[in-house]
GROMACS .gro file of C-alpha atoms in nm:
model
  177
    1MET     CA    1   1.901  -0.829  -0.004
    2ALA     CA    2   1.876  -0.456   0.075
    3VAL     CA    3   1.680  -0.182   0.240
    4ARG     CA    4   1.622   0.068  -0.038
    5PRO     CA    5   1.555   0.442  -0.011
    6VAL     CA    6   1.186   0.529  -0.033
    7LEU     CA    7   1.092   0.797  -0.286
    8ARG     CA    8   0.901   1.093  -0.147
    9MET     CA    9   0.594   1.272  -0.276
   10GLY     CA   10   0.707   1.500  -0.556
   11ASP     CA   11   0.930   1.241  -0.723
   12PRO     CA   12   0.802   1.191  -1.081
   13VAL     CA   13   0.828   0.809  -1.056
   14LEU     CA   14   0.548   0.815  -0.797
   15LEU     CA   15   0.315   0.986  -1.045
   16GLN     CA   16   0.362   0.730  -1.324
   17VAL     CA   17   0.133   0.440  -1.408
   18ALA     CA   18   0.346   0.132  -1.338
   19LYS     CA   19   0.407  -0.129  -1.606
   20PRO     CA   20   0.265  -0.481  -1.573
   21VAL     CA   21   0.504  -0.761  -1.486
   22GLU     CA   22   0.546  -0.981  -1.794
   23HIS     CA   23   0.775  -1.255  -1.659
   24PHE     CA   24   0.722  -1.436  -1.331
   25ASP     CA   25   0.959  -1.635  -1.111
   26THR     CA   26   1.270  -1.456  -1.234
   27PRO     CA   27   1.580  -1.367  -1.032
   28GLU     CA   28   1.504  -0.996  -1.091
   29LEU     CA   29   1.149  -1.028  -0.956
   30ARG     CA   30   1.267  -1.227  -0.655
   31ALA     CA   31   1.534  -0.963  -0.580
   32LEU     CA   32   1.279  -0.679  -0.612
   33LEU     CA   33   1.038  -0.856  -0.376
   34GLN     CA   34   1.312  -0.921  -0.122
   35ASP     CA   35   1.420  -0.555  -0.132
   36MET     CA   36   1.058  -0.449  -0.085
   37LYS     CA   37   1.015  -0.688   0.207
   38ASP     CA   38   1.341  -0.571   0.370
   39THR     CA   39   1.247  -0.205   0.323
   40MET     CA   40   0.893  -0.250   0.457
   41ALA     CA   41   1.021  -0.442   0.761
   42ALA     CA   42   1.295  -0.188   0.837
   43LEU     CA   43   1.039   0.093   0.836
   44ASN     CA   44   0.762  -0.102   1.015
   45GLY     CA   45   0.526  -0.048   0.722
   46ALA     CA   46   0.194  -0.217   0.654
   47GLY     CA   47   0.279  -0.236   0.285
   48ILE     CA   48   0.491  -0.097   0.006
   49ALA     CA   49   0.466  -0.069  -0.371
   50ALA     CA   50   0.754  -0.114  -0.616
   51PRO     CA   51   0.733   0.248  -0.741
   52GLN     CA   52   0.807   0.366  -0.387
   53ILE     CA   53   1.156   0.219  -0.417
   54GLY     CA   54   1.202   0.347  -0.772
   55THR     CA   55   1.085   0.046  -0.977
   56SER     CA   56   0.781   0.128  -1.191
   57LEU     CA   57   0.629  -0.221  -1.200
   58GLN     CA   58   0.287  -0.343  -1.082
   59VAL     CA   59   0.412  -0.512  -0.765
   60VAL     CA   60   0.288  -0.455  -0.411
   61ILE     CA   61   0.344  -0.632  -0.083
   62PHE     CA   62   0.148  -0.591   0.238
   63GLY     CA   63   0.083  -0.761   0.566
   64VAL     CA   64   0.015  -0.673   0.927
   65GLY     CA   65   0.049  -0.906   1.223
   66LYS     CA   66  -0.012  -0.802   1.580
   67ASN     CA   67   0.137  -0.456   1.569
   68PRO     CA   68   0.138  -0.185   1.837
   69ARG     CA   69   0.108   0.072   1.557
   70TYR     CA   70  -0.230  -0.079   1.460
   71PRO     CA   71  -0.376  -0.199   1.791
   72GLN     CA   72  -0.738  -0.199   1.668
   73ALA     CA   73  -0.662  -0.339   1.322
   74GLU     CA   74  -0.726  -0.697   1.232
   75GLU     CA   75  -0.432  -0.897   1.103
   76VAL     CA   76  -0.366  -0.887   0.729
   77PRO     CA   77  -0.184  -1.188   0.583
   78TYR     CA   78   0.153  -1.117   0.423
   79THR     CA   79   0.089  -1.103   0.048
   80GLU     CA   80   0.302  -1.046  -0.260
   81LEU     CA   81   0.059  -0.927  -0.528
   82ILE     CA   82   0.153  -0.872  -0.891
   83ASN     CA   83  -0.054  -0.703  -1.163
   84PRO     CA   84  -0.348  -0.642  -0.927
   85VAL     CA   85  -0.703  -0.560  -1.029
   86LEU     CA   86  -0.947  -0.423  -0.770
   87GLU     CA   87  -1.325  -0.459  -0.785
   88PRO     CA   88  -1.532  -0.284  -0.517
   89GLN     CA   89  -1.799  -0.518  -0.379
   90THR     CA   90  -2.010  -0.237  -0.235
   91ASP     CA   91  -2.067   0.133  -0.283
   92ALA     CA   92  -2.009   0.184   0.090
   93MET     CA   93  -1.700   0.383   0.177
   94GLU     CA   94  -1.542   0.460   0.512
   95ASP     CA   95  -1.312   0.742   0.612
   96GLY     CA   96  -0.992   0.645   0.790
   97TRP     CA   97  -0.656   0.794   0.883
   98GLU     CA   98  -0.367   0.696   0.656
   99GLY     CA   99   0.002   0.766   0.640
  100CYS     CA  100   0.262   0.670   0.383
  101LEU     CA  101   0.633   0.603   0.368
  102SER     CA  102   0.643   0.842   0.069
  103VAL     CA  103   0.471   1.119   0.268
  104PRO     CA  104   0.667   1.093   0.593
  105GLY     CA  105   0.548   1.254   0.912
  106MET     CA  106   0.195   1.326   0.791
  107ARG     CA  107  -0.154   1.175   0.816
  108GLY     CA  108  -0.482   1.232   0.638
  109VAL     CA  109  -0.839   1.105   0.638
  110VAL     CA  110  -0.904   0.907   0.320
  111PRO     CA  111  -1.229   0.748   0.199
  112ARG     CA  112  -1.195   0.384   0.091
  113TYR     CA  113  -1.432   0.108  -0.015
  114THR     CA  114  -1.522  -0.109   0.281
  115LYS     CA  115  -1.529  -0.434   0.083
  116LEU     CA  116  -1.349  -0.532  -0.236
  117ARG     CA  117  -1.225  -0.821  -0.441
  118TYR     CA  118  -0.867  -0.821  -0.556
  119ARG     CA  119  -0.713  -1.042  -0.817
  120GLY     CA  120  -0.361  -1.075  -0.945
  121PHE     CA  121  -0.072  -1.317  -0.930
  122ASP     CA  122   0.188  -1.441  -0.686
  123PRO     CA  123   0.560  -1.431  -0.778
  124GLN     CA  124   0.536  -1.768  -0.954
  125GLY     CA  125   0.244  -1.651  -1.169
  126ARG     CA  126  -0.026  -1.841  -0.978
  127PRO     CA  127  -0.359  -1.656  -0.951
  128ILE     CA  128  -0.465  -1.479  -0.632
  129ASP     CA  129  -0.834  -1.400  -0.586
  130ARG     CA  130  -0.960  -1.267  -0.251
  131THR     CA  131  -1.259  -1.076  -0.123
  132VAL     CA  132  -1.173  -0.868   0.182
  133GLU     CA  133  -1.306  -0.588   0.397
  134GLY     CA  134  -1.207  -0.347   0.670
  135PHE     CA  135  -0.841  -0.268   0.729
  136HIS     CA  136  -0.728  -0.535   0.479
  137ALA     CA  137  -0.933  -0.365   0.205
  138ARG     CA  138  -0.790  -0.023   0.302
  139VAL     CA  139  -0.429  -0.144   0.289
  140VAL     CA  140  -0.474  -0.305  -0.054
  141GLN     CA  141  -0.638   0.007  -0.198
  142HIS     CA  142  -0.363   0.231  -0.061
  143GLU     CA  143  -0.084   0.016  -0.208
  144VAL     CA  144  -0.251  -0.039  -0.546
  145ASP     CA  145  -0.307   0.337  -0.578
  146HIS     CA  146   0.072   0.369  -0.597
  147LEU     CA  147   0.065   0.162  -0.918
  148HIS     CA  148  -0.162   0.423  -1.077
  149GLY     CA  149   0.044   0.725  -0.972
  150ILE     CA  150  -0.190   0.813  -0.684
  151LEU     CA  151  -0.072   0.909  -0.335
  152TYR     CA  152  -0.323   0.921  -0.051
  153PRO     CA  153  -0.326   1.305  -0.022
  154MET     CA  154  -0.482   1.311  -0.370
  155ARG     CA  155  -0.785   1.127  -0.225
  156ILE     CA  156  -0.838   1.350   0.080
  157ARG     CA  157  -1.175   1.527   0.055
  158ASP     CA  158  -1.125   1.780   0.336
  159LEU     CA  159  -0.776   1.916   0.382
  160ARG     CA  160  -0.862   2.013   0.740
  161ASN     CA  161  -0.807   1.638   0.800
  162PHE     CA  162  -0.450   1.640   0.672
  163GLY     CA  163  -0.139   1.746   0.855
  164PHE     CA  164   0.173   1.663   1.044
  165ASN     CA  165   0.157   1.380   1.296
  166GLU     CA  166   0.280   1.590   1.589
  167ALA     CA  167   0.016   1.859   1.525
  168LEU     CA  168  -0.271   1.615   1.468
  169PHE     CA  169  -0.180   1.369   1.743
  170PRO     CA  170   0.022   1.556   2.010
  171GLY     CA  171   0.223   1.329   2.236
  172GLN     CA  172   0.165   1.015   2.028
  173GLN     CA  173   0.449   0.829   1.860
  174LEU     CA  174   0.332   0.752   1.505
  175VAL     CA  175   0.532   0.583   1.234
  176ASP     CA  176   0.454   0.624   0.863
  177ASP     CA  177   0.276   0.338   0.686
   0.00000   0.00000   0.00000
C-alpha cells in the first residue's frame, strides 16, 4: 500500500484517546494495517500505532525479529492488535531506554511493568490473549500508550535521562523505535 508520514510529538492527534474499531475484516481496516506495516518496516520500527499515521483508531502493530538495533532483545512475534486491554501481572516495574518514531532523534528512560496480559482482537475479530514479559511487554505498553494519547516522554520520571541520541550515546548509530 503506502509508507505514510509519521506525526510528531505536538500534533493534537497524538494526544487524543483513539476510538475503538467497530467493524473487523473490512477493506479499510486491511488498508490501514498494510500502511502501518509498510511504514514500520520502512523506518525499522519495533511497532507503530494507528494515531501515529493520523488515524485515531485503537490499532497497533508490533514485532521484532533478530535486529541489530535490539541485539539483546528477545524476539517479539509480529502482531496486529485491535482494541487492546492491558492488565499488569505484577507490581514490578523496570526502567529501560525507549525511542519513538513520533519523537525522532531522542531517547528516554521509561518505567514499564515487567509482566502483563494483553487482550484484544486480530483483524478478523478473533480474540488474542497473551501473557508476556520483558521486551515484549515493554513494546506492547509503549504502543498501547499511543491509543490513550500518551507519548513516552510523559512517563519519564527523571528528565536527566532524556535527550538527543547523539548527546546520550556519542558515536552510536541509533534509529527511532
